[in-house]
mmCIF file of C-alpha atoms in Angstrom:
data_model
loop_
_atom_site.group_PDB
_atom_site.id
_atom_site.type_symbol
_atom_site.label_atom_id
_atom_site.label_comp_id
_atom_site.label_asym_id
_atom_site.label_seq_id
_atom_site.Cartn_x
_atom_site.Cartn_y
_atom_site.Cartn_z
ATOM 1 C CA UNK A 21 -58.017 -53.090 -89.420
ATOM 2 C CA UNK A 22 -58.264 -52.308 -85.701
ATOM 3 C CA UNK A 23 -60.339 -53.529 -82.775
ATOM 4 C CA UNK A 24 -62.963 -50.771 -82.688
ATOM 5 C CA UNK A 25 -66.406 -52.388 -83.122
ATOM 6 C CA UNK A 26 -67.295 -53.905 -79.759
ATOM 7 C CA UNK A 27 -70.988 -53.130 -79.251
ATOM 8 C CA UNK A 28 -72.993 -56.267 -80.082
ATOM 9 C CA UNK A 29 -75.867 -55.979 -82.524
ATOM 10 C CA UNK A 30 -77.741 -58.820 -80.840
ATOM 11 C CA UNK A 31 -77.275 -61.038 -77.827
ATOM 12 C CA UNK A 32 -79.290 -63.651 -76.048
ATOM 13 C CA UNK A 33 -79.526 -67.338 -75.236
ATOM 14 C CA UNK A 34 -80.404 -70.213 -77.554
ATOM 15 C CA UNK A 35 -81.867 -73.513 -76.281
ATOM 16 C CA UNK A 36 -79.482 -76.459 -76.152
ATOM 17 C CA UNK A 37 -80.959 -79.731 -74.898
ATOM 18 C CA UNK A 38 -82.485 -78.785 -71.524
ATOM 19 C CA UNK A 39 -80.097 -75.860 -71.134
ATOM 20 C CA UNK A 40 -79.149 -72.605 -72.854
ATOM 21 C CA UNK A 41 -76.091 -71.207 -74.616
ATOM 22 C CA UNK A 42 -75.398 -67.487 -74.248
ATOM 23 C CA UNK A 43 -74.158 -65.606 -77.335
ATOM 24 C CA UNK A 44 -73.540 -62.137 -78.710
ATOM 25 C CA UNK A 45 -73.223 -61.101 -82.353
ATOM 26 C CA UNK A 46 -71.451 -57.957 -83.547
ATOM 27 C CA UNK A 47 -72.626 -57.014 -87.033
ATOM 28 C CA UNK A 48 -75.357 -58.784 -88.943
ATOM 29 C CA UNK A 49 -75.207 -61.771 -91.296
ATOM 30 C CA UNK A 50 -76.325 -61.493 -94.889
ATOM 31 C CA UNK A 51 -73.921 -58.777 -95.977
ATOM 32 C CA UNK A 52 -71.890 -61.003 -98.260
ATOM 33 C CA UNK A 53 -69.175 -62.103 -95.853
ATOM 34 C CA UNK A 54 -69.257 -65.185 -93.594
ATOM 35 C CA UNK A 55 -69.741 -64.925 -89.872
ATOM 36 C CA UNK A 56 -66.627 -65.358 -87.734
ATOM 37 C CA UNK A 57 -67.529 -67.658 -84.828
ATOM 38 C CA UNK A 58 -65.136 -67.372 -81.880
ATOM 39 C CA UNK A 59 -64.641 -70.526 -79.790
ATOM 40 C CA UNK A 60 -63.046 -69.811 -76.412
ATOM 41 C CA UNK A 61 -60.593 -71.885 -74.438
ATOM 42 C CA UNK A 62 -60.626 -73.662 -71.132
ATOM 43 C CA UNK A 63 -62.559 -75.838 -71.192
ATOM 44 C CA UNK A 64 -64.368 -73.799 -68.607
ATOM 45 C CA UNK A 65 -63.382 -70.281 -69.580
ATOM 46 C CA UNK A 66 -65.645 -67.643 -71.160
ATOM 47 C CA UNK A 67 -65.724 -65.383 -74.209
ATOM 48 C CA UNK A 68 -64.566 -62.300 -72.273
ATOM 49 C CA UNK A 69 -60.842 -62.507 -73.014
ATOM 50 C CA UNK A 70 -61.627 -62.700 -76.747
ATOM 51 C CA UNK A 71 -64.033 -59.765 -76.891
ATOM 52 C CA UNK A 72 -61.654 -57.526 -78.830
ATOM 53 C CA UNK A 73 -62.084 -59.843 -81.833
ATOM 54 C CA UNK A 74 -65.438 -58.135 -82.344
ATOM 55 C CA UNK A 75 -63.343 -55.419 -83.979
ATOM 56 C CA UNK A 76 -63.112 -57.441 -87.198
ATOM 57 C CA UNK A 77 -66.831 -56.747 -87.700
ATOM 58 C CA UNK A 78 -65.918 -53.302 -89.081
ATOM 59 C CA UNK A 79 -64.707 -55.139 -92.183
ATOM 60 C CA UNK A 80 -68.100 -56.719 -92.793
ATOM 61 C CA UNK A 81 -67.618 -60.053 -91.045
ATOM 62 C CA UNK A 82 -70.295 -60.583 -88.369
ATOM 63 C CA UNK A 83 -68.578 -61.836 -85.211
ATOM 64 C CA UNK A 84 -70.223 -64.358 -82.901
ATOM 65 C CA UNK A 85 -68.985 -64.894 -79.362
ATOM 66 C CA UNK A 86 -70.539 -67.446 -77.054
ATOM 67 C CA UNK A 87 -69.999 -68.988 -73.638
ATOM 68 C CA UNK A 88 -69.742 -72.745 -73.661
ATOM 69 C CA UNK A 89 -72.149 -74.666 -71.454
ATOM 70 C CA UNK A 90 -71.309 -74.501 -67.765
ATOM 71 C CA UNK A 91 -69.753 -71.055 -67.851
ATOM 72 C CA UNK A 92 -70.406 -67.338 -68.192
ATOM 73 C CA UNK A 93 -73.896 -66.483 -69.375
ATOM 74 C CA UNK A 94 -74.743 -70.059 -70.358
ATOM 75 C CA UNK A 95 -76.397 -72.564 -68.040
ATOM 76 C CA UNK A 96 -74.204 -73.523 -65.086
ATOM 77 C CA UNK A 97 -74.376 -77.143 -63.982
ATOM 78 C CA UNK A 98 -72.175 -77.483 -60.887
ATOM 79 C CA UNK A 99 -73.799 -80.732 -59.799
ATOM 80 C CA UNK A 100 -73.086 -82.646 -62.999
ATOM 81 C CA UNK A 101 -70.536 -85.463 -62.590
ATOM 82 C CA UNK A 102 -67.199 -85.204 -64.411
ATOM 83 C CA UNK A 103 -68.273 -87.732 -67.055
ATOM 84 C CA UNK A 104 -71.011 -85.324 -68.207
ATOM 85 C CA UNK A 105 -68.390 -82.934 -69.594
ATOM 86 C CA UNK A 106 -67.134 -84.406 -72.869
ATOM 87 C CA UNK A 107 -65.767 -82.966 -76.118
ATOM 88 C CA UNK A 108 -68.812 -84.418 -77.872
ATOM 89 C CA UNK A 109 -71.078 -82.290 -75.671
ATOM 90 C CA UNK A 110 -69.331 -79.127 -76.806
ATOM 91 C CA UNK A 111 -69.249 -80.235 -80.450
ATOM 92 C CA UNK A 112 -73.017 -80.716 -80.296
ATOM 93 C CA UNK A 113 -73.404 -77.321 -78.630
ATOM 94 C CA UNK A 114 -71.434 -75.636 -81.419
ATOM 95 C CA UNK A 115 -73.521 -77.352 -84.108
ATOM 96 C CA UNK A 116 -76.686 -76.263 -82.330
ATOM 97 C CA UNK A 117 -75.522 -72.650 -82.049
ATOM 98 C CA UNK A 118 -74.679 -72.410 -85.755
ATOM 99 C CA UNK A 119 -78.096 -73.761 -86.692
ATOM 100 C CA UNK A 120 -80.047 -71.640 -84.206
ATOM 101 C CA UNK A 121 -78.330 -68.449 -85.375
ATOM 102 C CA UNK A 122 -78.939 -69.287 -89.033
ATOM 103 C CA UNK A 123 -75.267 -69.126 -90.002
ATOM 104 C CA UNK A 124 -74.496 -72.824 -90.538
ATOM 105 C CA UNK A 125 -74.378 -72.239 -94.290
ATOM 106 C CA UNK A 126 -71.624 -69.597 -94.278
ATOM 107 C CA UNK A 127 -69.124 -69.211 -91.435
ATOM 108 C CA UNK A 128 -65.473 -69.252 -90.384
ATOM 109 C CA UNK A 129 -64.299 -70.668 -87.058
ATOM 110 C CA UNK A 130 -61.645 -69.103 -84.839
ATOM 111 C CA UNK A 131 -60.765 -71.345 -81.925
ATOM 112 C CA UNK A 132 -58.307 -70.333 -79.218
ATOM 113 C CA UNK A 133 -56.483 -72.848 -76.982
ATOM 114 C CA UNK A 134 -58.952 -75.676 -76.152
ATOM 115 C CA UNK A 135 -61.331 -73.863 -78.505
ATOM 116 C CA UNK A 136 -58.846 -74.424 -81.330
ATOM 117 C CA UNK A 137 -58.944 -78.162 -80.784
ATOM 118 C CA UNK A 138 -62.744 -78.039 -80.646
ATOM 119 C CA UNK A 139 -62.929 -75.970 -83.848
ATOM 120 C CA UNK A 140 -60.551 -78.292 -85.711
ATOM 121 C CA UNK A 141 -62.506 -81.327 -84.499
ATOM 122 C CA UNK A 142 -65.657 -79.715 -85.916
ATOM 123 C CA UNK A 143 -63.871 -78.859 -89.172
ATOM 124 C CA UNK A 144 -62.665 -82.448 -89.619
ATOM 125 C CA UNK A 145 -66.316 -83.433 -90.121
ATOM 126 C CA UNK A 146 -66.288 -81.286 -93.286
ATOM 127 C CA UNK A 147 -69.432 -79.242 -92.599
ATOM 128 C CA UNK A 148 -70.546 -77.764 -95.936
ATOM 129 C CA UNK A 149 -70.938 -74.194 -94.671
ATOM 130 C CA UNK A 150 -67.447 -73.853 -93.183
ATOM 131 C CA UNK A 151 -65.261 -71.517 -95.263
ATOM 132 C CA UNK A 152 -62.078 -71.349 -93.197
ATOM 133 C CA UNK A 153 -60.456 -72.222 -89.870
ATOM 134 C CA UNK A 154 -58.184 -70.268 -87.517
ATOM 135 C CA UNK A 155 -56.474 -72.347 -84.827
ATOM 136 C CA UNK A 156 -54.830 -70.103 -82.231
ATOM 137 C CA UNK A 157 -52.462 -71.352 -79.515
ATOM 138 C CA UNK A 158 -54.086 -74.785 -79.440
ATOM 139 C CA UNK A 159 -53.129 -78.375 -78.655
ATOM 140 C CA UNK A 160 -53.882 -81.141 -81.116
ATOM 141 C CA UNK A 161 -52.730 -83.739 -78.575
ATOM 142 C CA UNK A 162 -52.950 -83.411 -74.817
ATOM 143 C CA UNK A 163 -50.222 -86.033 -74.308
ATOM 144 C CA UNK A 164 -47.920 -83.733 -76.292
ATOM 145 C CA UNK A 165 -49.204 -80.731 -74.325
ATOM 146 C CA UNK A 166 -48.417 -82.492 -71.036
ATOM 147 C CA UNK A 167 -44.941 -83.414 -72.233
ATOM 148 C CA UNK A 168 -44.223 -79.813 -73.228
ATOM 149 C CA UNK A 169 -45.521 -78.548 -69.884
ATOM 150 C CA UNK A 170 -42.777 -80.576 -68.221
ATOM 151 C CA UNK A 171 -40.198 -78.754 -70.348
ATOM 152 C CA UNK A 172 -41.624 -75.318 -69.499
ATOM 153 C CA UNK A 173 -41.965 -76.121 -65.806
ATOM 154 C CA UNK A 174 -38.342 -77.215 -65.616
ATOM 155 C CA UNK A 175 -37.263 -73.788 -66.910
ATOM 156 C CA UNK A 176 -39.139 -71.807 -64.247
ATOM 157 C CA UNK A 177 -37.105 -69.853 -61.657
ATOM 158 C CA UNK A 178 -35.454 -71.932 -58.940
ATOM 159 C CA UNK A 179 -37.904 -73.383 -56.454
ATOM 160 C CA UNK A 180 -41.136 -72.544 -58.282
ATOM 161 C CA UNK A 181 -41.771 -75.980 -59.765
ATOM 162 C CA UNK A 182 -40.900 -77.602 -56.455
ATOM 163 C CA UNK A 183 -43.625 -75.541 -54.750
ATOM 164 C CA UNK A 184 -46.114 -76.444 -57.465
ATOM 165 C CA UNK A 185 -45.353 -80.163 -57.252
ATOM 166 C CA UNK A 186 -45.567 -80.177 -53.473
ATOM 167 C CA UNK A 187 -49.082 -78.716 -53.611
ATOM 168 C CA UNK A 188 -50.100 -81.050 -56.440
ATOM 169 C CA UNK A 189 -48.918 -84.075 -54.446
ATOM 170 C CA UNK A 190 -50.664 -82.848 -51.305
ATOM 171 C CA UNK A 191 -53.929 -82.002 -53.088
ATOM 172 C CA UNK A 192 -53.696 -78.358 -52.008
ATOM 173 C CA UNK A 193 -53.880 -76.759 -55.455
ATOM 174 C CA UNK A 194 -56.587 -74.413 -54.207
ATOM 175 C CA UNK A 195 -54.177 -72.768 -51.781
ATOM 176 C CA UNK A 196 -52.755 -69.270 -52.017
ATOM 177 C CA UNK A 197 -49.243 -70.742 -52.265
ATOM 178 C CA UNK A 198 -50.112 -72.761 -55.346
ATOM 179 C CA UNK A 199 -51.863 -69.794 -56.955
ATOM 180 C CA UNK A 200 -48.856 -67.531 -56.359
ATOM 181 C CA UNK A 201 -46.443 -70.041 -57.899
ATOM 182 C CA UNK A 202 -48.878 -70.774 -60.721
ATOM 183 C CA UNK A 203 -48.906 -67.117 -61.700
ATOM 184 C CA UNK A 204 -45.149 -67.234 -62.332
ATOM 185 C CA UNK A 205 -45.829 -69.709 -65.132
ATOM 186 C CA UNK A 206 -48.850 -67.751 -66.376
ATOM 187 C CA UNK A 207 -46.890 -64.502 -66.616
ATOM 188 C CA UNK A 208 -44.269 -66.230 -68.736
ATOM 189 C CA UNK A 209 -46.395 -68.426 -70.968
ATOM 190 C CA UNK A 210 -50.045 -67.304 -70.858
ATOM 191 C CA UNK A 211 -50.084 -63.500 -70.763
ATOM 192 C CA UNK A 212 -46.907 -61.435 -70.601
ATOM 193 C CA UNK A 213 -48.714 -58.106 -70.266
ATOM 194 C CA UNK A 214 -48.455 -56.297 -66.929
ATOM 195 C CA UNK A 215 -51.037 -55.649 -65.677
ATOM 196 C CA UNK A 216 -53.235 -58.299 -67.218
ATOM 197 C CA UNK A 217 -55.944 -56.821 -69.468
ATOM 198 C CA UNK A 218 -59.357 -56.466 -67.878
ATOM 199 C CA UNK A 219 -60.967 -58.871 -70.371
ATOM 200 C CA UNK A 220 -58.455 -61.589 -69.518
ATOM 201 C CA UNK A 221 -58.935 -60.985 -65.803
ATOM 202 C CA UNK A 222 -62.692 -61.370 -66.328
ATOM 203 C CA UNK A 223 -62.328 -64.824 -67.896
ATOM 204 C CA UNK A 224 -59.755 -65.861 -65.287
ATOM 205 C CA UNK A 225 -62.144 -64.946 -62.479
ATOM 206 C CA UNK A 226 -65.019 -66.777 -64.171
ATOM 207 C CA UNK A 227 -63.000 -70.000 -63.873
ATOM 208 C CA UNK A 228 -62.242 -69.228 -60.227
ATOM 209 C CA UNK A 229 -65.908 -68.551 -59.485
ATOM 210 C CA UNK A 230 -67.130 -71.780 -61.136
ATOM 211 C CA UNK A 231 -64.313 -74.250 -61.835
ATOM 212 C CA UNK A 232 -66.682 -77.174 -62.564
ATOM 213 C CA UNK A 233 -65.811 -77.674 -66.227
ATOM 214 C CA UNK A 234 -62.154 -76.664 -66.003
ATOM 215 C CA UNK A 235 -61.466 -79.038 -63.134
ATOM 216 C CA UNK A 236 -63.336 -81.961 -64.680
ATOM 217 C CA UNK A 237 -61.731 -81.749 -68.113
ATOM 218 C CA UNK A 238 -58.403 -80.007 -67.514
ATOM 219 C CA UNK A 239 -57.357 -79.908 -63.874
ATOM 220 C CA UNK A 240 -56.173 -77.243 -61.425
ATOM 221 C CA UNK A 241 -53.941 -75.334 -63.863
ATOM 222 C CA UNK A 242 -52.790 -75.052 -67.458
ATOM 223 C CA UNK A 243 -49.702 -77.138 -66.797
ATOM 224 C CA UNK A 244 -51.168 -79.884 -64.576
ATOM 225 C CA UNK A 245 -53.681 -81.617 -66.836
ATOM 226 C CA UNK A 246 -55.208 -84.476 -64.850
ATOM 227 C CA UNK A 247 -58.813 -84.233 -66.086
ATOM 228 C CA UNK A 248 -60.614 -86.177 -68.803
ATOM 229 C CA UNK A 249 -58.662 -84.463 -71.614
ATOM 230 C CA UNK A 250 -55.285 -85.751 -70.436
ATOM 231 C CA UNK A 251 -55.085 -88.474 -73.118
ATOM 232 C CA UNK A 252 -57.199 -86.869 -75.875
ATOM 233 C CA UNK A 253 -55.698 -86.293 -79.319
ATOM 234 C CA UNK A 254 -57.220 -85.280 -82.650
ATOM 235 C CA UNK A 255 -54.050 -85.658 -84.705
ATOM 236 C CA UNK A 256 -55.637 -88.518 -86.660
ATOM 237 C CA UNK A 257 -58.506 -86.217 -87.686
ATOM 238 C CA UNK A 258 -56.444 -83.317 -88.997
ATOM 239 C CA UNK A 259 -55.867 -84.667 -92.536
ATOM 240 C CA UNK A 260 -59.669 -84.528 -92.959
ATOM 241 C CA UNK A 261 -59.814 -80.745 -92.521
ATOM 242 C CA UNK A 262 -60.716 -79.508 -96.002
ATOM 243 C CA UNK A 263 -60.714 -75.711 -95.634
ATOM 244 C CA UNK A 264 -57.875 -73.154 -95.627
ATOM 245 C CA UNK A 265 -56.421 -73.058 -92.125
ATOM 246 C CA UNK A 266 -54.413 -70.397 -90.314
ATOM 247 C CA UNK A 267 -52.355 -71.607 -87.340
ATOM 248 C CA UNK A 268 -51.279 -68.953 -84.822
ATOM 249 C CA UNK A 269 -48.994 -69.068 -81.806
ATOM 250 C CA UNK A 270 -46.706 -66.895 -79.706
ATOM 251 C CA UNK A 271 -42.946 -67.200 -79.357
ATOM 252 C CA UNK A 272 -43.331 -67.701 -75.572
ATOM 253 C CA UNK A 273 -46.608 -69.625 -75.816
ATOM 254 C CA UNK A 274 -47.467 -72.513 -73.536
ATOM 255 C CA UNK A 275 -48.677 -73.943 -76.857
ATOM 256 C CA UNK A 276 -45.093 -74.530 -77.953
ATOM 257 C CA UNK A 277 -43.958 -75.306 -81.472
ATOM 258 C CA UNK A 278 -44.224 -79.040 -80.734
ATOM 259 C CA UNK A 279 -47.807 -78.500 -79.565
ATOM 260 C CA UNK A 280 -48.996 -76.659 -82.686
ATOM 261 C CA UNK A 281 -46.858 -78.572 -85.192
ATOM 262 C CA UNK A 282 -49.533 -81.192 -86.009
ATOM 263 C CA UNK A 283 -51.855 -78.490 -87.330
ATOM 264 C CA UNK A 284 -49.106 -77.105 -89.522
ATOM 265 C CA UNK A 285 -47.989 -80.500 -90.823
ATOM 266 C CA UNK A 286 -51.185 -82.574 -90.975
ATOM 267 C CA UNK A 287 -53.857 -80.124 -92.153
ATOM 268 C CA UNK A 288 -53.574 -80.127 -95.963
ATOM 269 C CA UNK A 289 -53.971 -76.361 -96.518
ATOM 270 C CA UNK A 290 -52.406 -74.742 -93.452
ATOM 271 C CA UNK A 291 -49.960 -71.943 -92.805
ATOM 272 C CA UNK A 292 -48.414 -70.916 -89.491
ATOM 273 C CA UNK A 293 -47.752 -67.413 -88.149
ATOM 274 C CA UNK A 294 -45.677 -66.868 -84.988
ATOM 275 C CA UNK A 295 -46.084 -63.694 -82.921
ATOM 276 C CA UNK A 296 -42.614 -62.826 -81.685
ATOM 277 C CA UNK A 297 -43.657 -60.702 -78.682
ATOM 278 C CA UNK A 298 -46.493 -62.902 -77.441
ATOM 279 C CA UNK A 299 -47.198 -65.890 -75.277
ATOM 280 C CA UNK A 300 -50.643 -67.554 -75.269
ATOM 281 C CA UNK A 301 -52.762 -64.501 -76.095
ATOM 282 C CA UNK A 302 -51.344 -62.731 -79.160
ATOM 283 C CA UNK A 303 -54.728 -61.146 -79.872
ATOM 284 C CA UNK A 304 -54.166 -59.157 -76.638
ATOM 285 C CA UNK A 305 -50.373 -59.013 -76.582
ATOM 286 C CA UNK A 306 -49.885 -57.928 -80.226
ATOM 287 C CA UNK A 307 -53.377 -56.828 -81.272
ATOM 288 C CA UNK A 308 -52.434 -54.644 -84.245
ATOM 289 C CA UNK A 309 -50.421 -57.371 -85.951
ATOM 290 C CA UNK A 310 -52.992 -59.981 -84.962
ATOM 291 C CA UNK A 311 -55.786 -58.068 -86.670
ATOM 292 C CA UNK A 312 -53.695 -57.531 -89.802
ATOM 293 C CA UNK A 313 -52.961 -61.256 -90.057
ATOM 294 C CA UNK A 314 -56.588 -62.157 -89.371
ATOM 295 C CA UNK A 315 -57.955 -59.707 -91.951
ATOM 296 C CA UNK A 316 -55.474 -60.888 -94.592
ATOM 297 C CA UNK A 317 -56.553 -64.483 -94.052
ATOM 298 C CA UNK A 318 -60.264 -63.653 -94.217
ATOM 299 C CA UNK A 319 -59.805 -61.605 -97.364
ATOM 300 C CA UNK A 320 -57.791 -64.449 -98.872
ATOM 301 C CA UNK A 321 -60.743 -66.784 -98.440
ATOM 302 C CA UNK A 322 -62.711 -64.581 -100.843
ATOM 303 C CA UNK A 323 -60.082 -65.033 -103.542
ATOM 304 C CA UNK A 324 -60.577 -68.781 -103.386
#
């Protein structure tokens, strides 16, 4: 199984409240296999860095990508106050998308990073049409995430964390100096490829161009979480997930073993695969192995 099918069969926008959610679907539902719905990270990123997952459609699984509200092709709302942006908003948006696309009765969720938490949160409600869950590189608890960020920051080259903390204390995280130091962390623990793939660059620049959601819920960077998610945890919900679950992470991932451990230990039917040459984006860093693991899991769902 390789990432070859990238041309969407359909794309458009579905109404959500007074707004619209942009989506694209590669392949068509109704062929006997559930749709794979891809939930991107951030919050405040876009689907772009996950586009190669459309390749799984060659195996008969329709693949749905979408941009969460506030980003990409969906409605941008830069004037909304921070309290507007809640996990419940994005849970409702996901429910709405599944219903509008007519796939709520037969689907699998793949959530990456923040999207993994969102997907697991959705799964804990035991929706009847959900067949399986893939949680990739995701926190279950932002307090744990923040604690692990301290560990990773302390291991950065001499002087880097000091520069980062000086800018964070001064409120100058939008400066070139902060961005340069930030990229040292990102190249170690977010994407180890050099140069960064074009699809990842596209999502990165989308956050730069409209940081509304990312800033409100996360903060100025992956490792300085000061937004509304800083104290959010779904660990108490994980025992309620009732579908087979695949947990994925990279050996050098910012989602460290401590970060992903709750999924492995608290979800009743979960298994964990570590990508030895990857950080936070194994679907880009080790795509061939990633697609093999993903296809094996999806085929396993059919065996019950």
